[in-house]
């Protein structure tokens, strides 16, 4: 990931002053945004590119990548905001350290992965500081991209901040074992109300936390001062001119925003090294035994990988496109089944969707890994995988927002892209707020007593405004809606990132303007079951020793939450899927880190592998069957399946087959269709694997039989004529 950055680091030093606002690590960026995890961040605006030589008069050309390699000494007065000097190049040097420390005579490797502050691999106990303004601003909050709550001063603030009277603040990280430190990434404080960031800092190293040495300028022998941030959100990377082998690293802020405080969030780039004296315990190995491609894949690489899977398993895979993004990238889907390309009667359709927010990249890679895994294991004869592929039809959409992903990918992931860039599509539309709001018209009809007798409680139609040519509907959203209409999906999960929790509908609060409010669906028991299954199978969510990602501890609720009780999301895909189709869908927040480093992908796969498989298997929970015509024995399409006590119905597919997810229990189920007499029967759902078969045979009404006969030009049978006459007599 960092190899590209090194190439630019050795290029001629040109570019705007590092302290100039509006510059991103990898070029010009939109204004910084502050986002509470899961909330609605403000979409980025497109800033005009600055002409050469206009960055506060300190630069003559643009810089595309903001990687700092310093030899020159910067002397600044504390608490005075000044602009650091322009970029200065430095050749790679040999690592050196004082006597008694470990030495490494290897060239600099900017490809070192993050140590794990953002991903929580580094525990709170390994973070220390000289002082803290409060517990909520303690060193454990000094993690890159950590998000604060809505209230300043609580236990979940958005950075580490030193006390105002601390004349020599420092922030310290214990790597736990000998480590080659190669770089530092910093941000300012995430806050709705305050602006605080460090503008320069020094770096020191130690093996015992008592004896320290700094990163020095070889020409002068003095400690280097590294330029830091010019806004609270844009990550700034500084590569060390010499990698340093040590156990501890310490950041010492030198200057910060005038009128603000010494506050920062950080990530450390570091490669593990072996200890020749065996003085330290080996770092735990993170990995997977599955022979899969654990890399980040841009659009071109994703297409290539999907094609390889299709060529390896042609009998169980099919690649198709459901449409195009705003910039013309195809939305590819991998279908996996023993009969790809056709809907088999009685076989449920399930889907996973990832990449709705382009910068939340883990879901994309998990689906690419899942399709590889299913292919490999099917060829090996894995009975669990074989049953999955023979009993259901699986659809995997790894990238719903490929345009947004390409932006985040070019920024080298979350370490440098920050929290929000790449989230929206190219039109600055948040796709998870872009589906039609069907909740409001349904709830209004319910308040007026019209549901379900006048207004149906299912398949709520699209509002007129949403179907107009000038409606603000992204092409990606329209493509997914048409996809939902074509295939009778039963179960789905929408994969996101930035938290560790499973949220379920409704996502929108029923009370107008409420920021959060418990708003369950009529199928709350089913959604809680589905959410618990995924959360209970996810290794990271079940780790009782882990700390919360940001400002909420979801482990208190079993790592599941009603979406609206977390934060309201009008126009979500979950709500739309439930109200407009038969499909039950939840949102899975996969990781604290939206765009984890490639080195973390094997462990993330292990965290989610069993959960991904177990969740798909839940499509067997409930009842399923076929609704047929008594005379023709053909399936009846669009028949309504209603369950007593649950104010939400589902309908049959074009072959008359249906699936109704239900938790264990006894239910009275009614099947009805236009022109047929309704039939009600008892159906039992047990804890054993299902689904429980619950078939229906419907008889046409006399009126429907008459319509069909007259339409065919046939004579009316005597028995039907006499029955119709009796019905007319009853009306008279």
XYZ file of C-alpha atoms in Angstrom:
732
model
C 0.000 0.000 0.000
C 2.768 2.422 0.873
C 5.081 1.644 -2.062
C 3.457 4.344 -4.184
C 3.973 6.890 -1.470
C 7.715 6.247 -1.351
C 8.046 6.956 -5.057
C 6.573 10.392 -4.554
C 8.604 10.968 -1.427
C 11.783 10.912 -3.498
C 10.375 13.206 -6.188
C 11.450 16.886 -6.262
C 9.981 18.764 -3.338
C 7.241 20.967 -4.683
C 3.777 21.821 -3.486
C 1.769 24.138 -1.281
C 2.705 24.803 2.294
C 1.844 21.830 4.436
C -0.120 23.956 6.807
C -2.391 25.329 4.114
C -6.039 24.357 4.621
C -7.870 22.234 2.087
C -4.971 19.948 1.178
C -5.397 16.233 1.565
C -2.663 13.700 2.041
C -2.966 12.631 -1.580
C -3.897 15.932 -3.203
C -6.763 18.386 -2.913
C -9.660 17.224 -0.756
C -13.110 18.562 0.064
C -13.706 20.394 3.332
C -13.362 18.226 6.416
C -16.502 16.677 7.813
C -17.379 15.495 11.273
C -19.374 12.282 11.412
C -20.767 10.321 14.322
C -20.489 6.606 13.438
C -23.559 5.645 11.462
C -24.863 9.214 11.240
C -25.419 11.216 8.078
C -22.228 13.100 7.209
C -22.365 16.116 4.942
C -21.488 15.148 1.364
C -18.261 16.630 0.067
C -18.315 19.618 -2.191
C -15.931 19.845 -5.101
C -13.361 22.580 -4.389
C -11.834 24.498 -7.226
C -8.192 23.577 -7.754
C -5.798 26.230 -6.503
C -3.536 27.794 -9.107
C 0.178 27.347 -8.740
C 1.824 29.601 -6.252
C -1.316 30.558 -4.328
C -0.930 28.490 -1.163
C -0.208 31.410 1.154
C 2.591 32.453 -1.125
C 4.764 29.519 -0.180
C 4.422 27.206 -3.158
C 4.827 27.281 -6.903
C 3.340 23.935 -7.941
C 0.723 21.420 -6.829
C 1.615 18.344 -4.852
C -0.401 15.188 -5.479
C 0.756 13.182 -2.493
C 1.417 14.677 0.886
C 4.265 12.543 2.216
C 6.740 14.388 4.415
C 10.458 13.574 4.508
C 12.291 16.170 6.609
C 15.912 17.131 7.041
C 15.449 20.764 7.840
C 14.947 22.024 11.390
C 11.712 23.908 12.077
C 11.775 26.175 15.118
C 8.351 27.323 16.232
C 6.930 29.150 19.153
C 4.454 27.125 21.204
C 0.732 27.881 20.731
C 1.386 29.968 17.638
C -0.030 28.598 14.396
C 2.573 28.895 11.676
C 3.041 27.290 8.287
C 5.634 24.520 8.060
C 8.284 24.720 5.365
C 7.769 23.125 1.951
C 8.562 19.489 1.310
C 12.204 18.457 1.491
C 13.411 15.153 0.035
C 15.652 12.726 1.845
C 17.422 9.595 0.707
C 16.709 6.309 2.493
C 19.130 5.842 5.321
C 20.274 2.963 7.501
C 18.487 2.566 10.805
C 20.598 3.320 13.823
C 19.844 3.366 17.522
C 21.793 4.074 20.678
C 23.859 1.463 22.469
C 21.927 -1.372 24.014
C 19.033 -1.216 21.540
C 18.262 -3.554 18.700
C 19.804 -2.632 15.356
C 18.493 -3.232 11.873
C 20.655 -2.520 8.830
C 17.886 -2.734 6.273
C 16.585 -0.125 3.904
C 13.409 1.750 4.698
C 10.214 -0.105 3.891
C 7.281 2.299 3.685
C 5.115 -0.733 3.003
C 4.940 -1.402 6.746
C 1.317 -1.925 7.771
C -0.509 0.005 10.493
C 0.331 -1.115 14.011
C -3.383 -1.322 14.788
C -4.556 1.743 16.705
C -7.549 2.193 14.407
C -8.405 -1.507 14.156
C -8.079 -1.964 17.957
C -5.266 -4.516 17.677
C -3.367 -2.189 20.005
C -5.164 -2.358 23.351
C -5.946 0.669 25.515
C -3.376 -0.450 28.088
C -0.584 0.092 25.559
C -1.437 3.763 25.043
C -0.128 6.368 27.499
C 0.204 10.136 27.629
C 1.842 12.843 29.703
C -1.587 14.157 30.750
C -5.214 14.231 29.663
C -7.913 16.867 29.958
C -10.437 14.192 30.980
C -11.026 10.458 30.774
C -12.954 10.948 27.532
C -9.878 12.669 26.095
C -7.424 10.083 27.410
C -4.744 8.326 25.360
C -7.123 5.455 24.569
C -9.050 7.960 22.424
C -5.992 8.897 20.362
C -6.789 6.411 17.590
C -6.933 7.377 13.924
C -10.485 8.007 12.685
C -12.064 7.513 16.112
C -15.400 9.335 16.254
C -16.785 11.285 19.175
C -20.323 11.289 20.480
C -22.610 14.282 20.035
C -21.659 15.664 23.441
C -18.229 17.043 24.255
C -16.947 16.235 27.714
C -18.441 12.743 27.939
C -16.560 9.444 28.137
C -16.308 9.161 24.355
C -14.554 12.224 22.997
C -12.807 12.375 19.659
C -9.041 12.459 20.378
C -6.348 12.468 23.013
C -5.944 15.999 24.402
C -3.228 17.058 26.846
C -3.970 19.348 29.763
C -3.611 23.028 28.941
C -0.898 23.511 31.562
C 1.128 20.557 30.245
C 4.255 22.294 28.898
C 5.745 19.120 27.398
C 2.892 16.911 26.177
C 3.496 13.487 24.711
C 1.486 10.535 23.402
C 3.082 7.086 23.678
C 2.422 3.719 22.044
C 3.822 0.403 23.262
C 4.210 -1.979 20.325
C 4.623 -4.856 22.778
C 7.704 -6.269 21.043
C 10.614 -5.100 18.856
C 9.180 -3.190 15.923
C 10.567 -1.276 12.977
C 8.711 2.046 13.034
C 8.561 3.631 9.578
C 5.924 6.352 9.701
C 3.246 8.246 11.589
C -0.244 9.361 10.495
C -2.080 12.029 12.489
C -5.453 13.757 12.595
C -6.910 16.443 14.827
C -9.822 16.137 17.223
C -13.166 14.876 15.976
C -15.763 17.149 17.533
C -19.027 18.814 16.611
C -18.191 21.855 18.734
C -14.407 22.386 18.872
C -11.405 22.783 16.573
C -8.199 21.295 17.953
C -5.222 19.881 16.120
C -1.464 19.621 16.360
C 0.508 21.474 13.679
C 3.967 19.971 14.359
C 5.536 17.280 16.510
C 8.739 15.401 17.262
C 9.130 11.611 17.453
C 11.112 9.630 20.033
C 11.798 5.924 20.548
C 12.693 3.643 23.426
C 13.161 -0.007 24.303
C 12.415 0.357 28.018
C 10.250 3.541 28.202
C 13.024 5.262 30.216
C 15.851 5.915 27.757
C 14.684 7.773 24.665
C 16.237 8.913 21.403
C 14.758 11.022 18.650
C 14.514 11.019 14.888
C 17.408 13.304 13.967
C 18.571 15.424 11.096
C 21.945 14.047 10.020
C 23.285 17.358 8.760
C 22.624 19.242 11.991
C 22.313 16.446 14.532
C 19.153 18.000 15.969
C 15.731 16.394 16.435
C 13.427 16.621 13.435
C 10.152 18.482 13.739
C 7.466 16.983 11.514
C 4.648 19.074 10.009
C 1.251 17.835 11.152
C -2.338 18.860 10.501
C -4.061 21.908 9.090
C -7.625 20.717 9.786
C -9.146 18.186 12.185
C -10.023 15.392 9.736
C -7.493 15.112 6.907
C -4.920 12.425 7.772
C -1.293 13.530 7.329
C 1.431 10.956 6.772
C 5.069 11.508 7.773
C 7.534 8.817 6.751
C 10.554 8.646 9.017
C 13.834 9.401 7.182
C 15.265 6.425 9.078
C 13.168 3.498 10.270
C 13.761 2.979 13.968
C 13.722 -0.380 15.742
C 12.300 -0.086 19.241
C 9.390 -1.169 21.400
C 7.977 2.258 22.280
C 7.254 5.290 20.115
C 6.358 8.710 21.484
C 4.858 11.725 19.690
C 5.709 15.102 21.236
C 3.484 17.948 19.966
C 5.462 21.145 19.416
C 2.797 23.513 18.106
C -0.940 23.425 17.717
C -3.812 25.588 16.516
C -3.768 28.973 18.212
C -6.540 29.094 20.795
C -6.942 25.325 20.648
C -5.473 22.423 22.576
C -2.807 19.809 21.911
C -5.094 17.093 20.542
C -4.399 14.301 18.094
C -5.479 10.947 16.716
C -2.785 8.719 15.308
C -1.807 5.538 13.548
C 1.727 4.142 13.538
C 3.253 2.339 10.556
C 5.410 -0.521 11.786
C 6.890 -3.851 10.721
C 7.568 -6.577 13.307
C 11.154 -7.758 13.690
C 12.578 -10.785 15.457
C 14.480 -10.321 18.722
C 17.874 -12.078 18.538
C 18.021 -12.232 22.338
C 14.481 -13.631 22.706
C 13.763 -10.920 25.254
C 10.225 -10.323 24.042
C 7.261 -12.548 23.379
C 6.434 -13.163 19.740
C 3.545 -11.137 18.371
C 0.421 -13.240 17.795
C 0.070 -14.411 14.200
C -2.943 -13.045 12.331
C -3.970 -15.133 9.382
C -6.128 -17.746 7.734
C -5.413 -21.215 6.431
C -7.777 -20.746 3.489
C -5.882 -20.397 0.159
C -7.607 -17.159 -0.885
C -6.549 -13.863 -2.445
C -6.184 -11.554 0.570
C -5.695 -8.251 -1.226
C -7.675 -5.109 -1.911
C -9.111 -5.186 -5.427
C -9.909 -2.133 -7.486
C -12.518 -2.355 -10.238
C -10.214 -3.974 -12.782
C -8.788 -6.468 -10.285
C -12.289 -7.290 -8.993
C -13.515 -8.151 -12.486
C -10.442 -10.300 -13.066
C -10.923 -12.197 -9.809
C -14.617 -12.825 -10.467
C -13.767 -14.142 -13.914
C -11.175 -16.489 -12.408
C -13.745 -17.887 -9.960
C -16.217 -18.362 -12.800
C -13.613 -20.201 -14.890
C -12.640 -22.391 -11.946
C -16.240 -23.306 -11.101
C -18.250 -22.817 -14.318
C -20.996 -25.260 -13.301
C -22.001 -23.389 -10.152
C -21.276 -19.740 -11.038
C -22.607 -17.045 -13.325
C -21.522 -13.406 -13.585
C -24.091 -10.811 -14.593
C -24.503 -7.048 -14.370
C -27.532 -5.296 -12.901
C -26.656 -1.866 -14.313
C -23.986 0.822 -14.288
C -22.704 3.459 -11.900
C -22.874 7.166 -12.721
C -19.401 6.918 -14.282
C -20.284 3.824 -16.271
C -18.735 1.083 -14.139
C -20.824 -2.080 -14.229
C -22.444 -3.393 -11.049
C -21.347 -7.019 -11.274
C -23.061 -9.840 -9.389
C -21.707 -13.348 -8.848
C -24.491 -15.930 -8.793
C -23.685 -19.262 -7.148
C -25.992 -22.279 -7.325
C -26.128 -25.802 -8.690
C -28.337 -24.431 -11.488
C -27.021 -20.899 -12.117
C -29.144 -18.688 -14.313
C -32.575 -20.057 -13.410
C -34.990 -19.895 -10.515
C -35.781 -23.412 -9.350
C -39.239 -23.972 -7.896
C -39.034 -24.076 -4.107
C -35.428 -22.850 -3.963
C -35.029 -19.516 -2.108
C -33.012 -16.590 -3.447
C -30.568 -14.884 -1.050
C -28.157 -12.005 -1.517
C -25.276 -10.104 0.043
C -24.692 -6.465 -0.930
C -21.454 -4.629 -0.114
C -19.819 -1.349 -1.003
C -22.917 0.838 -0.755
C -20.551 3.326 0.871
C -17.457 3.219 -1.303
C -14.947 3.803 1.498
C -16.285 0.884 3.565
C -14.162 -1.654 1.757
C -14.136 -4.698 4.037
C -17.524 -5.967 2.858
C -16.340 -5.862 -0.741
C -13.312 -8.013 0.045
C -15.323 -10.416 2.212
C -17.707 -11.128 -0.658
C -14.800 -11.671 -3.049
C -13.315 -14.047 -0.477
C -16.684 -15.758 0.027
C -17.109 -16.538 -3.678
C -13.571 -17.970 -3.787
C -14.233 -20.020 -0.663
C -17.545 -21.441 -1.924
C -15.914 -22.411 -5.215
C -12.901 -24.077 -3.572
C -14.930 -25.917 -0.959
C -17.533 -27.112 -3.458
C -14.744 -28.659 -5.548
C -13.383 -30.301 -2.389
C -16.775 -31.777 -1.609
C -17.415 -29.770 1.567
C -20.913 -31.009 2.598
C -21.952 -27.726 4.198
C -21.074 -25.700 1.102
C -22.560 -28.306 -1.224
C -25.856 -28.124 0.629
C -25.863 -24.334 0.485
C -25.384 -24.319 -3.259
C -27.962 -27.034 -3.937
C -30.686 -25.688 -1.642
C -30.534 -21.977 -2.475
C -29.439 -19.486 -5.109
C -26.818 -17.044 -3.782
C -26.211 -13.608 -5.317
C -23.135 -11.593 -4.297
C -22.905 -7.882 -5.220
C -19.446 -6.853 -3.954
C -19.556 -3.205 -5.058
C -22.789 -1.217 -5.216
C -20.831 2.058 -5.353
C -17.749 1.342 -7.477
C -17.146 5.036 -8.214
C -16.847 5.851 -4.519
C -14.597 2.867 -3.937
C -12.170 3.947 -6.639
C -11.788 7.307 -4.870
C -11.038 5.614 -1.549
C -8.752 3.039 -3.185
C -6.662 5.734 -4.852
C -6.264 7.385 -1.447
C -4.681 4.157 -0.170
C -7.458 3.264 2.254
C -8.734 4.600 5.551
C -5.296 5.443 6.922
C -5.086 8.279 4.402
C -8.606 8.818 3.094
C -10.098 9.724 6.460
C -13.564 8.833 7.634
C -15.849 9.959 4.812
C -14.178 10.434 1.417
C -15.500 7.897 -1.064
C -18.632 7.271 0.994
C -20.955 8.921 -1.541
C -21.330 8.196 -5.213
C -19.951 10.666 -7.757
C -23.167 12.705 -7.532
C -22.539 13.168 -3.772
C -25.560 10.957 -3.023
C -25.531 8.701 0.020
C -27.030 5.543 -1.463
C -28.353 4.330 1.898
C -30.588 7.403 2.080
C -31.601 7.288 -1.580
C -34.310 4.614 -1.623
C -37.942 5.671 -1.598
C -39.421 6.479 1.807
C -42.236 3.932 1.991
C -42.485 4.093 5.782
C -44.330 7.416 5.864
C -47.248 6.522 3.528
C -47.682 3.150 5.254
C -47.727 4.663 8.742
C -50.147 7.387 7.656
C -52.505 4.745 6.262
C -52.190 2.759 9.499
C -53.071 5.842 11.548
C -56.218 6.219 9.454
C -57.180 2.544 9.945
C -56.755 1.650 6.268
C -54.227 -1.181 6.701
C -54.552 -3.946 5.587
C -58.134 -3.785 4.241
C -57.736 -0.742 1.973
C -53.974 -0.250 1.853
C -51.833 -3.417 1.807
C -49.232 -3.947 4.510
C -46.698 -5.210 1.962
C -45.323 -4.305 -1.463
C -45.964 -0.624 -0.831
C -45.852 1.088 -4.253
C -43.286 3.722 -5.177
C -44.458 7.308 -4.605
C -45.191 9.281 -7.762
C -42.448 11.808 -7.077
C -39.860 9.020 -6.960
C -40.706 7.809 -10.470
C -40.380 11.212 -12.182
C -37.502 11.630 -14.665
C -35.995 14.486 -12.633
C -36.159 12.654 -9.293
C -32.886 12.603 -7.372
C -32.329 8.888 -7.655
C -28.818 7.586 -8.288
C -28.361 5.139 -11.170
C -26.882 2.680 -8.680
C -30.078 2.877 -6.595
C -32.339 2.395 -9.614
C -30.302 -0.630 -10.693
C -30.681 -2.312 -7.314
C -34.438 -1.607 -7.196
C -34.943 -3.226 -10.610
C -32.800 -6.148 -9.429
C -35.065 -6.574 -6.398
C -38.119 -6.642 -8.668
C -36.698 -9.273 -11.014
C -35.641 -11.832 -8.417
C -37.839 -13.031 -5.508
C -35.241 -12.493 -2.782
C -36.070 -13.859 0.659
C -33.048 -12.928 2.770
C -30.305 -10.328 2.481
C -27.584 -8.533 4.416
C -26.088 -5.149 3.611
C -22.400 -5.058 4.579
C -21.011 -1.795 5.966
C -18.017 -0.752 8.072
C -16.945 1.627 10.814
C -18.610 -0.174 13.727
C -19.130 -3.671 15.115
C -22.879 -4.236 15.333
C -25.822 -5.677 13.396
C -28.765 -3.306 12.950
C -32.233 -4.307 11.805
C -35.362 -2.472 10.544
C -36.983 -0.180 10.861
C -34.147 2.234 10.224
C -36.413 5.284 10.181
C -38.065 6.614 13.325
C -41.858 6.712 13.288
C -42.072 9.985 15.213
C -41.309 12.852 12.824
C -37.969 14.572 13.427
C -36.921 12.137 16.152
C -33.166 11.552 15.950
C -33.520 8.088 17.459
C -36.461 6.029 18.659
C -37.188 2.323 18.973
C -39.223 1.533 15.846
C -39.701 -2.224 15.401
C -41.319 -3.929 12.424
C -44.189 -6.421 12.773
C -41.467 -9.059 12.246
C -39.290 -7.824 15.091
C -38.770 -11.334 16.462
C -37.444 -12.575 13.113
C -35.125 -9.602 12.658
C -33.744 -9.956 16.165
C -33.125 -13.648 15.485
C -31.321 -12.941 12.211
C -29.200 -10.204 13.782
C -28.303 -12.370 16.762
C -27.270 -15.233 14.502
C -24.724 -13.071 12.681
C -23.484 -11.270 15.782
C -23.237 -14.549 17.692
C -21.155 -16.139 14.937
C -18.806 -13.196 14.411
C -15.533 -13.696 16.302
C -14.808 -9.998 16.786
C -18.286 -9.244 18.126
C -18.014 -12.150 20.544
C -14.633 -11.030 21.899
C -15.547 -9.933 25.409
C -12.177 -8.262 25.923
C -12.505 -5.817 23.042
C -13.301 -2.164 23.628
C -16.053 -0.199 21.822
C -15.132 1.219 18.433
C -16.220 4.795 19.009
C -18.894 6.156 21.339
C -21.365 3.295 21.947
C -20.865 -0.096 23.559
C -23.155 -2.401 21.587
C -21.945 -5.475 23.453
C -24.385 -4.455 26.202
C -27.214 -5.387 23.798
C -25.694 -8.506 22.290
C -24.105 -6.478 19.466
C -27.465 -5.909 17.791
C -29.670 -2.824 17.687
C -32.843 -1.571 16.065
C -31.655 0.813 13.347
C -33.996 3.649 14.289
C -33.011 3.300 17.933
C -29.394 3.915 16.873
C -30.022 6.833 14.506
C -32.789 7.520 12.019
C -32.102 6.703 8.362
C -34.915 7.735 5.998
C -34.761 5.983 2.643
C -32.618 3.049 3.745
C -32.271 -0.094 1.649
C -33.288 -2.263 4.620
C -36.651 -0.551 5.067
C -37.282 -0.403 1.324
C -36.504 -4.094 0.913
C -38.949 -5.034 3.680
C -41.801 -2.775 2.534
C -41.482 -3.086 -1.253
C -40.451 -6.743 -1.615
C -40.590 -10.035 0.318
C -36.970 -9.720 1.394
C -35.824 -9.434 5.014
C -32.554 -7.499 5.206
C -30.235 -6.366 8.000
C -27.144 -4.147 8.063
C -23.887 -5.651 9.305
C -21.234 -3.198 10.509
C -18.171 -5.393 10.070
C -15.246 -3.596 11.674
C -14.169 -0.433 13.482
C -11.839 0.194 10.533
C -13.731 0.979 7.340
C -10.806 0.194 5.051
C -8.479 -2.192 6.923
C -4.960 -2.795 5.711
C -4.365 -5.858 3.532
C -2.409 -7.481 6.339
C -5.617 -7.541 8.407
C -7.830 -9.146 5.749
C -7.018 -12.783 6.695
C -8.122 -12.215 10.282
C -11.192 -10.249 9.198
C -12.114 -13.199 6.983
C -11.792 -15.567 9.923
C -13.878 -13.195 12.045
C -16.737 -13.271 9.528
C -16.473 -16.571 7.613
C -18.756 -18.669 9.789
C -21.164 -15.763 10.291
C -21.543 -15.289 6.530
C -22.364 -18.982 6.052
C -24.612 -19.306 9.105
C -26.632 -16.245 8.147
C -27.371 -17.689 4.697
C -28.603 -20.887 6.350
C -31.305 -18.923 8.179
C -33.351 -18.849 4.986
C -34.456 -22.335 6.090
C -36.129 -20.863 9.170
C -39.913 -20.596 8.883
C -42.384 -22.012 6.412
C -42.261 -22.532 2.661
C -44.467 -24.078 0.042
C -46.375 -23.697 -3.203
C -49.832 -22.214 -3.741
C -51.560 -24.100 -6.589
C -54.764 -23.914 -8.597
C -57.000 -26.897 -7.764
C -58.118 -27.403 -11.342
C -54.849 -26.926 -13.237
C -52.406 -27.777 -10.420
C -50.305 -24.871 -11.657
C -48.698 -22.423 -9.273
C -50.487 -19.156 -8.582
C -48.292 -16.065 -8.835
C -48.756 -13.106 -6.466
C -50.889 -15.039 -3.984
C -50.792 -13.394 -0.564
C -49.507 -15.314 2.462
C -50.815 -13.808 5.698
C -49.872 -14.934 9.213
C -52.323 -14.223 12.025
C -50.922 -11.720 14.507
C -48.226 -10.361 12.149
C -49.292 -7.301 10.182
C -46.992 -7.938 7.247
C -47.709 -10.304 4.374
C -45.567 -11.828 1.649
C -46.468 -12.970 -1.860
C -45.698 -15.960 -4.048
C -43.212 -15.901 -6.912
C -44.232 -16.470 -10.519
C -44.215 -20.256 -10.023
C -46.454 -20.064 -6.956
C -43.648 -20.828 -4.491
C -43.120 -18.742 -1.368
C -40.962 -18.520 1.747
C -42.075 -16.917 4.996
C -39.386 -16.398 7.644
C -40.772 -17.116 11.126
C -39.358 -17.949 14.525
C -40.327 -21.278 16.138
C -44.003 -21.506 17.097
C -47.504 -22.414 15.894
C -49.112 -20.130 13.317
C -52.420 -19.813 11.491
C -51.548 -19.021 7.886
C -53.937 -17.873 5.159
C -53.298 -18.023 1.418
C -55.433 -15.838 -0.823
C -55.408 -14.742 -4.445
C -57.664 -12.695 -6.675
C -60.398 -14.905 -8.101
C -59.880 -17.705 -5.553
C -61.389 -18.738 -2.260
C -58.973 -18.180 0.627
C -57.628 -21.138 2.561
C -56.368 -21.090 6.161
C -54.328 -23.800 7.828
C -52.102 -24.347 10.831
C -48.342 -24.390 10.295
C -45.740 -25.238 12.951
C -42.141 -24.012 12.959
C -39.759 -26.010 15.135
C -36.161 -25.467 16.189
C -35.095 -28.222 13.827
C -33.827 -27.307 10.396
C -36.624 -26.439 8.027
C -38.347 -24.834 6.432
C -41.658 -26.396 7.481
C -43.656 -27.307 4.338
C -46.963 -25.437 4.206
C -48.648 -25.866 0.803
C -52.023 -24.543 -0.321
C -54.539 -25.534 -2.994
C -57.018 -22.792 -3.921
C -60.343 -23.122 -5.686
C -61.548 -20.506 -8.146
C -64.604 -18.494 -7.223
C -67.695 -18.885 -9.484
C -67.206 -15.363 -10.748
C -63.597 -16.112 -11.741
C -64.621 -19.331 -13.510
C -67.281 -17.407 -15.413
C -64.777 -14.761 -16.475
C -62.399 -17.377 -17.796
C -65.147 -19.238 -19.675
C -66.526 -16.091 -21.263
C -63.019 -14.976 -22.194
C -62.473 -18.348 -23.887
C -65.837 -18.175 -25.727
C -67.123 -21.356 -24.067
C -70.644 -22.118 -22.852
C -71.439 -21.757 -19.185
C -71.944 -25.201 -17.550
C -75.430 -25.825 -16.072
C -74.155 -26.241 -12.508
C -72.309 -22.923 -12.671
C -75.366 -21.193 -14.218
C -77.640 -22.472 -11.421
C -75.087 -21.371 -8.768
C -74.869 -17.883 -10.236
C -78.674 -17.628 -10.292
C -78.828 -18.565 -6.609
C -76.241 -15.898 -5.816
C -78.271 -13.279 -7.703
C -81.408 -14.347 -5.821
C -79.649 -13.899 -2.475
C -78.637 -10.369 -3.459
C -82.231 -9.516 -4.521
